[in-house]
Structures are given as C-alpha cells and as structure tokens.
XYZ file of C-alpha atoms in Angstrom:
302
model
C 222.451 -36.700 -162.642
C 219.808 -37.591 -165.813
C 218.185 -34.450 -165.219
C 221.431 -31.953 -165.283
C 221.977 -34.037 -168.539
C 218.957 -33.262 -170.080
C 219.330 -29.287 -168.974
C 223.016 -29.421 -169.926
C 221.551 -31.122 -173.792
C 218.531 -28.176 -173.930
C 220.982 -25.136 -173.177
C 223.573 -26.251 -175.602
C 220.210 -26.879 -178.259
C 219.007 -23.310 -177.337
C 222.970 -21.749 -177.861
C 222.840 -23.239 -181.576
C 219.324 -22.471 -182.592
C 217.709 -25.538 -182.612
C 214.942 -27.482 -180.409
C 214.334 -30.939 -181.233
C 210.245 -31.341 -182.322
C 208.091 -33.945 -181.305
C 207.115 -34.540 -185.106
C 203.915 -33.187 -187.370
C 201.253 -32.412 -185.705
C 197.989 -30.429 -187.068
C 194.381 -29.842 -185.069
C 191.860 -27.360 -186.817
C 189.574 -24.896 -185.000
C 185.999 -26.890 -186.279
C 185.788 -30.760 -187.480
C 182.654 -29.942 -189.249
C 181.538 -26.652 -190.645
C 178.669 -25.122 -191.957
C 178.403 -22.650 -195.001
C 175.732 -20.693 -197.408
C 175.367 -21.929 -200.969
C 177.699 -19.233 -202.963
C 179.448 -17.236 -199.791
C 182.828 -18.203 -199.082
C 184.092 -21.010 -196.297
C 187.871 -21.856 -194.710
C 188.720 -25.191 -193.772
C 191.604 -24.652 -190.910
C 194.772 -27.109 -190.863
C 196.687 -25.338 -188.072
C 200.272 -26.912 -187.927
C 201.385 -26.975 -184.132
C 204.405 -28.610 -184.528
C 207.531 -28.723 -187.293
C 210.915 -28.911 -187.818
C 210.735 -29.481 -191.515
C 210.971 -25.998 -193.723
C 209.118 -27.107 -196.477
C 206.531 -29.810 -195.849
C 204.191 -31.353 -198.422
C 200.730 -30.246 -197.993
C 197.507 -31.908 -199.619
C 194.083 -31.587 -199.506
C 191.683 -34.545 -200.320
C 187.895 -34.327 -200.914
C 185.982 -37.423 -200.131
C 182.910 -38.317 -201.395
C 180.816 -41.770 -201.228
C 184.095 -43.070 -200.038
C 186.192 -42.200 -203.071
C 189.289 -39.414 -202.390
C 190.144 -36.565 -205.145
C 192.624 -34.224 -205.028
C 191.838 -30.575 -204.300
C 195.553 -29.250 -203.492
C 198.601 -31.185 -205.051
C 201.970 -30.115 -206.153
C 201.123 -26.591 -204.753
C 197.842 -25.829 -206.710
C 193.924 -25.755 -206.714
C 192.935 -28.558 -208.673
C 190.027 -31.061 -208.950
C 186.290 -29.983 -208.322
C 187.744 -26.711 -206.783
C 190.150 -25.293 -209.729
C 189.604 -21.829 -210.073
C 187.078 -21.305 -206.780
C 189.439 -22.023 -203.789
C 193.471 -20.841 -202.773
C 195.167 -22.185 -199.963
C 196.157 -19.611 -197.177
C 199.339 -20.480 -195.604
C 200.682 -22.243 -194.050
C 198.068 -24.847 -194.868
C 194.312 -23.649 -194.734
C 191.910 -24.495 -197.610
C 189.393 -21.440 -198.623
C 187.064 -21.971 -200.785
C 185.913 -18.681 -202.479
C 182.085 -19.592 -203.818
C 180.353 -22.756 -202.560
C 178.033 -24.885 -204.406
C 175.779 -28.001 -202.869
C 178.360 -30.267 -204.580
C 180.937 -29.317 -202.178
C 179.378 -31.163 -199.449
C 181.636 -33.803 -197.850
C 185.285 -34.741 -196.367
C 187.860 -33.040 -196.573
C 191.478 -34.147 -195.629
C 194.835 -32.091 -195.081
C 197.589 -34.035 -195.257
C 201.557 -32.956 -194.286
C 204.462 -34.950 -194.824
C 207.848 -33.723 -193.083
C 210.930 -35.879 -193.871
C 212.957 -34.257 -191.266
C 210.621 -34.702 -188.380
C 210.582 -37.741 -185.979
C 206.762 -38.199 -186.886
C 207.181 -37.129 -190.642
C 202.984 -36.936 -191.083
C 199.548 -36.070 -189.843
C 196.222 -35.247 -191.089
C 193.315 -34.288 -190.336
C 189.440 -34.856 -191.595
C 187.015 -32.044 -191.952
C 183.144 -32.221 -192.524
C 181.520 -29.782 -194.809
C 178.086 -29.271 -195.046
C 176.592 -26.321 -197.583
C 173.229 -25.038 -196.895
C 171.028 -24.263 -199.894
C 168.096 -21.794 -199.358
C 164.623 -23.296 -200.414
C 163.279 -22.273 -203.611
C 159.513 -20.837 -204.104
C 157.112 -23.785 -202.890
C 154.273 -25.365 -205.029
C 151.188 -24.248 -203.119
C 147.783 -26.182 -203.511
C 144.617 -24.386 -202.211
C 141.403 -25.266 -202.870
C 139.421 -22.331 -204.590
C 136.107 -23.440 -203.019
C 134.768 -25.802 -200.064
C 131.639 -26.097 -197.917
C 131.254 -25.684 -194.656
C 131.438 -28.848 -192.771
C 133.772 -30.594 -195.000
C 136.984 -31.866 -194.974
C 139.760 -30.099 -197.156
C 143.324 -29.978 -197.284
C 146.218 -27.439 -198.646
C 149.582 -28.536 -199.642
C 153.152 -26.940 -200.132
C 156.159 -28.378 -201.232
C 159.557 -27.563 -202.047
C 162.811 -30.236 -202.875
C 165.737 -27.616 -203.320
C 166.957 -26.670 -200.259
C 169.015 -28.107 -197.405
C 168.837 -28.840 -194.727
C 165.134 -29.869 -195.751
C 162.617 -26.959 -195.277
C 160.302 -26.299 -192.408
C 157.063 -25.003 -193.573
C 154.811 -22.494 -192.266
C 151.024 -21.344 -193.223
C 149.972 -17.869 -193.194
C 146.184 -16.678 -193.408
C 145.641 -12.714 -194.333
C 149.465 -12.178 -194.095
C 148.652 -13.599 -190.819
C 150.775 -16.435 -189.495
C 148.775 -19.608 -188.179
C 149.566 -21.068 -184.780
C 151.100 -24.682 -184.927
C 148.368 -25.734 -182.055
C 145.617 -23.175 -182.755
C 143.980 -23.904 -179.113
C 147.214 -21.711 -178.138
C 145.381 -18.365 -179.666
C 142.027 -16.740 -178.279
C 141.799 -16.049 -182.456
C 141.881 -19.916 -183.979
C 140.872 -21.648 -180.622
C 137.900 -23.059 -182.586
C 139.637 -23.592 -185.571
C 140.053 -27.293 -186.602
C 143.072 -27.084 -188.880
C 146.832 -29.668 -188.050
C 149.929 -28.698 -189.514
C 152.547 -30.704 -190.672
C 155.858 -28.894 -190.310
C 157.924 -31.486 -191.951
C 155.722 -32.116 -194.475
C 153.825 -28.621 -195.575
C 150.082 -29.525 -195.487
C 147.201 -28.125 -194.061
C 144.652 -30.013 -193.068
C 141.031 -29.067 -191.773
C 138.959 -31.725 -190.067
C 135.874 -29.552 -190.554
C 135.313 -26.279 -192.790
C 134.088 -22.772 -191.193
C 132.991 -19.604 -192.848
C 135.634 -18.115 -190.565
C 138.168 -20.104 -192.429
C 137.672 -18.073 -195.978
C 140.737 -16.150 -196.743
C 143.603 -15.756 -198.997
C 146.674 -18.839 -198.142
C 150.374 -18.973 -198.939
C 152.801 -20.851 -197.238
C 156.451 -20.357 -196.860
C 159.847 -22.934 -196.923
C 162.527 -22.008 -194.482
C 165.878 -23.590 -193.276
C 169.194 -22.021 -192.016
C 170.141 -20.579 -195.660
C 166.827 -18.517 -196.084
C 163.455 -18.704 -196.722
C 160.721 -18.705 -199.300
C 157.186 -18.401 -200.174
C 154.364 -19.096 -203.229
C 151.847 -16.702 -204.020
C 148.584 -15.729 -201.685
C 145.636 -17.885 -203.416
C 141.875 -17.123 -202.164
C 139.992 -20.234 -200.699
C 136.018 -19.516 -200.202
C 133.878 -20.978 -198.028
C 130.051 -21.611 -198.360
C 127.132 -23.281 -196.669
C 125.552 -25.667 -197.560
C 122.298 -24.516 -200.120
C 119.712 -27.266 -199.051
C 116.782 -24.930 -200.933
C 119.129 -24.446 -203.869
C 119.809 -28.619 -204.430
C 115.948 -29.132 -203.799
C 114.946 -26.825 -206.425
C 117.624 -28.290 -208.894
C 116.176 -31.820 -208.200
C 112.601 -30.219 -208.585
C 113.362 -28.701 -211.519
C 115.113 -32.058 -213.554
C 112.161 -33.763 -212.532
C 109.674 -31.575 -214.061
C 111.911 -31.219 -217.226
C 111.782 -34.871 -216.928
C 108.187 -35.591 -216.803
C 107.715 -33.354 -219.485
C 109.650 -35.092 -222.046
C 107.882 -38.441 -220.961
C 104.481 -36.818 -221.903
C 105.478 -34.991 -225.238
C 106.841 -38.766 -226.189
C 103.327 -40.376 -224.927
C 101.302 -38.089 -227.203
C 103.534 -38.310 -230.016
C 103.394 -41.674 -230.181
C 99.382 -42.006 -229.325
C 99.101 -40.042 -232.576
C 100.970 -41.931 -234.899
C 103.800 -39.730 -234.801
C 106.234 -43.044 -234.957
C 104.611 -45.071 -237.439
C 105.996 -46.133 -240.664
C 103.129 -46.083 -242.551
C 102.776 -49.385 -243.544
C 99.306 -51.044 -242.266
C 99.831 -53.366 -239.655
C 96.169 -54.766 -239.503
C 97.606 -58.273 -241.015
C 95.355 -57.998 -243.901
C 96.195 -58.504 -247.692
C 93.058 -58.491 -249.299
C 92.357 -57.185 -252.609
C 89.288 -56.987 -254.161
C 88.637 -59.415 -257.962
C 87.585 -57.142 -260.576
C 83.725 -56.855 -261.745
C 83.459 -56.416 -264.896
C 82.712 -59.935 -266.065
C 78.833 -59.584 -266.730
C 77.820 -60.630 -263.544
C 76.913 -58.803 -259.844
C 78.284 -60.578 -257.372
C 77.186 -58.616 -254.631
C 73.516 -58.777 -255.563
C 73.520 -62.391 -256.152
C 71.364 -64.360 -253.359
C 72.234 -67.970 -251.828
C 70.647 -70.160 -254.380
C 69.536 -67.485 -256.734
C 70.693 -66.678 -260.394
C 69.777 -63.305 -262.534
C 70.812 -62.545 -265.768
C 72.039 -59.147 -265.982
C 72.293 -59.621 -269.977
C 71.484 -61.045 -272.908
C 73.090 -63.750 -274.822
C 73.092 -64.074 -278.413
C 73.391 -67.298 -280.089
C-alpha cells in the first residue's frame, strides 16, 4: 500500500514538472591538482544535485590557515582579480599561475530552496616552478690521487630539483660500476643534493663539467667548466726545494763576508781605549829620559 503511494506521489511530481532533490551536493573530478608556473589550471566544482535556480557560489583560498575570497558576489576578486573567471556553473580557472597560488581552495554553494541548502568542497593546488640555471663549482686543477669535490645548486624551483652531472656532454652513471666506461671511476653523486664527489683523482677524470637541475616543470643547466688533472711532479718539488736552499745558503755567505770585513761597523773604535797623548813641547824629552837619569836639553839663564 506505502509503495503504490510513493508511485502514485512520483507520477503526479513527474505530470507537474517537478522532482523533489535530495539537497546540494558537489564532488570535483581531482582533490589535488598539479599545474606549470604561468600555463593555465581549472579547479572543478561539479554540482550533482539542485533544486535551487540561482545558488550562491564562492570560492575561498586558504593559506597558513587563513581563508580569502577569490569569487564573491559574482566576481574574481582577491589574489586572483584579473587572472582567473569562473566557468559555469561553478568551476574556478585560473588563466596564468604563479608559485603564490599554491594552496586550498574551497567552493562553496548555498541553495535556500533545497532540503540540504549547502556543500563544499576543498581542492589542493600545487604549482610547479621550473629550476633556474644552477651555481656550478669545479675545481680548475687537482692532482692525481687526491680528493676533490664539485658542487651545483639551485633554490628556485619546485618541487626541489634533482641534479645530474655530465662529463664531455656525456651523462655520468649514478653507480659508475654499472658502465664498462666509469667502472674504475671513484666519483658518488648526490641527487638530492648536487655534488660530486671523488674519493681519489685520475688522469681519466680531466674533462669539461656542468651539471643540470630538473623537476616536473623543466630543467636547467650552468655552463661546461674544464677541470685538469696532473700527477704528481716529485722531480719538479725536489728541484724547487734544491733550488731555495742554494738561494738560501748564498745569502748566509754574502752576509758572513760582509760582516768579516767590516761592512757593518759604525766606525767608532771599540778597542775600549781613550788615550790621548800630553803634548811635548815643554823643554823636556820624555821618551829619552832613563829610570833615574836627568839631561838637560837646554840652557837656563839666570
């Protein structure tokens, strides 16, 4: 009997055009999306279910918590005024992306005349931003034997950048045991990080280095830079050593003789000696006179 009631109640419904709605109710074809910095992006709010003609629809950006209106009172407003338009009924596109649109987004509809009068939904937006050109360190010399490392970093684009090495426009294994070519190379890289590191220098190793940033938005790389590598000159550093030593012994003799010949002296006599002979001419020879003795070496008038 309750069930040719609730045909008899859907017929007469259908004959006067209207089928009572279970309220509101929204879904959206991706909870979180990914976009390019600068292409466009559309955040979906698919209504399923309405009776209302004209519902309210807003759109809310969220960011460290705090909502701001995108769409409200039937315009772009907020941090997307002029970049975004809202295809109907109730999608959000936004026409140029920048890295500050990253975060939540929220549609909102209100309609009065439904039985469930609102729903929402939350979207997550994430914009990828393609690395810029990486700061590249390379050493322009090392020896063979030694320990050296090469750097590259980047801190514009997101996700964060993966790096890779290349050698002679050649690309260097991750593991270099997996080629026949680097299998006695000694060289780690760090991915997540961007440096090169060898544990021990060959000649082999020589070559011209750049390295290159990628994520999902793109890639880029620095310029090639030439590293060199030598061996190690033991005849060279002995001759250099020979040679300062020589130079060294040289200056210690020209110093000797200087000073053996007077070369540093003042010129004052150091003997300790003041003497200064009285002066003779008093009548009488003092050098000539003998213990005891007494000549007259003139005459005296009286």
């Amino acid at each position: 009997m309750a069930l040719q009631r609730l045909t008899a109640l859907f017929i007469l419904f259908s004959i006067l055009g209207y089928i009572p709605s279970r309220g509101v109710i929204l879904r959206t074809t991706d909870k979180t999306v990914w976009a390019n910095e600068f292409e466009p992006i559309e955040l979906t709010c698919l209504i399923e279910s309405i009776s209302t003609n004209n519902p309210r629809i807003e759109w809310k950006k969220i960011k460290n918590g705090v909502p701001s209106y995108v769409y409200f009172q039937n315009q772009i407003s907020g941090d997307l005024e002029h970049r975004a338009q809202l295809i109907q009924p109730a999608n959000l596109l936004i026409l140029n992306t920048s890295r500050a649109d990253t975060a939540e987004y929220r549609c909102e509809v209100a309609a009065i005349d439904d039985h469930k009068h609102f729903d929402e939904i939350l979207i997550s937006l994430a914009v990828r931003v393609k690395p810029v050109v990486p700061r590249c360190s390379v050493p322009v010399a090392v020896t063979v034997g030694t320990s050296s490392e090469l750097r590259c970093l980047e801190n514009e684009g997101f996700p964060a950048s993966q790096y890779r090495w290349f050698r002679n426009n050649e690309e260097l294994p991750q593991d270099p045991k997996s080629s026949p070519k680097f299998i006695n190379s000694t060289y780690s890289i760090n991915a997540d990080t961007g440096g090169l590191k060898f544990r021990r220098m060959r000649k082999e190793d020589a070559g011209e280095y750049y390295c290159q940033a990628k994520n999902e938005a793109g890639h880029a790389q620095c310029p090639a830079q030439l590293m060199e590598v030598y061996d190690v000159d033991i005849v060279g550093i002995f001759l250099k050593v020979l040679a300062a030593l020589a130079g060294f012994t040289i200056v210690m003799v020209g110093v000797y003789h200087a000073h053996k010949h007077g070369c540093f002296s003042s010129g004052k006599d150091h003997t300790g000696t003041n003497y200064k002979p009285p002066a003779a001419d008093d009548g009488i020879d003092y050098a000539e006179a003998d213990e005891g003795h007494f000549r007259h070496k003139s005459s005296f008038i009286i």
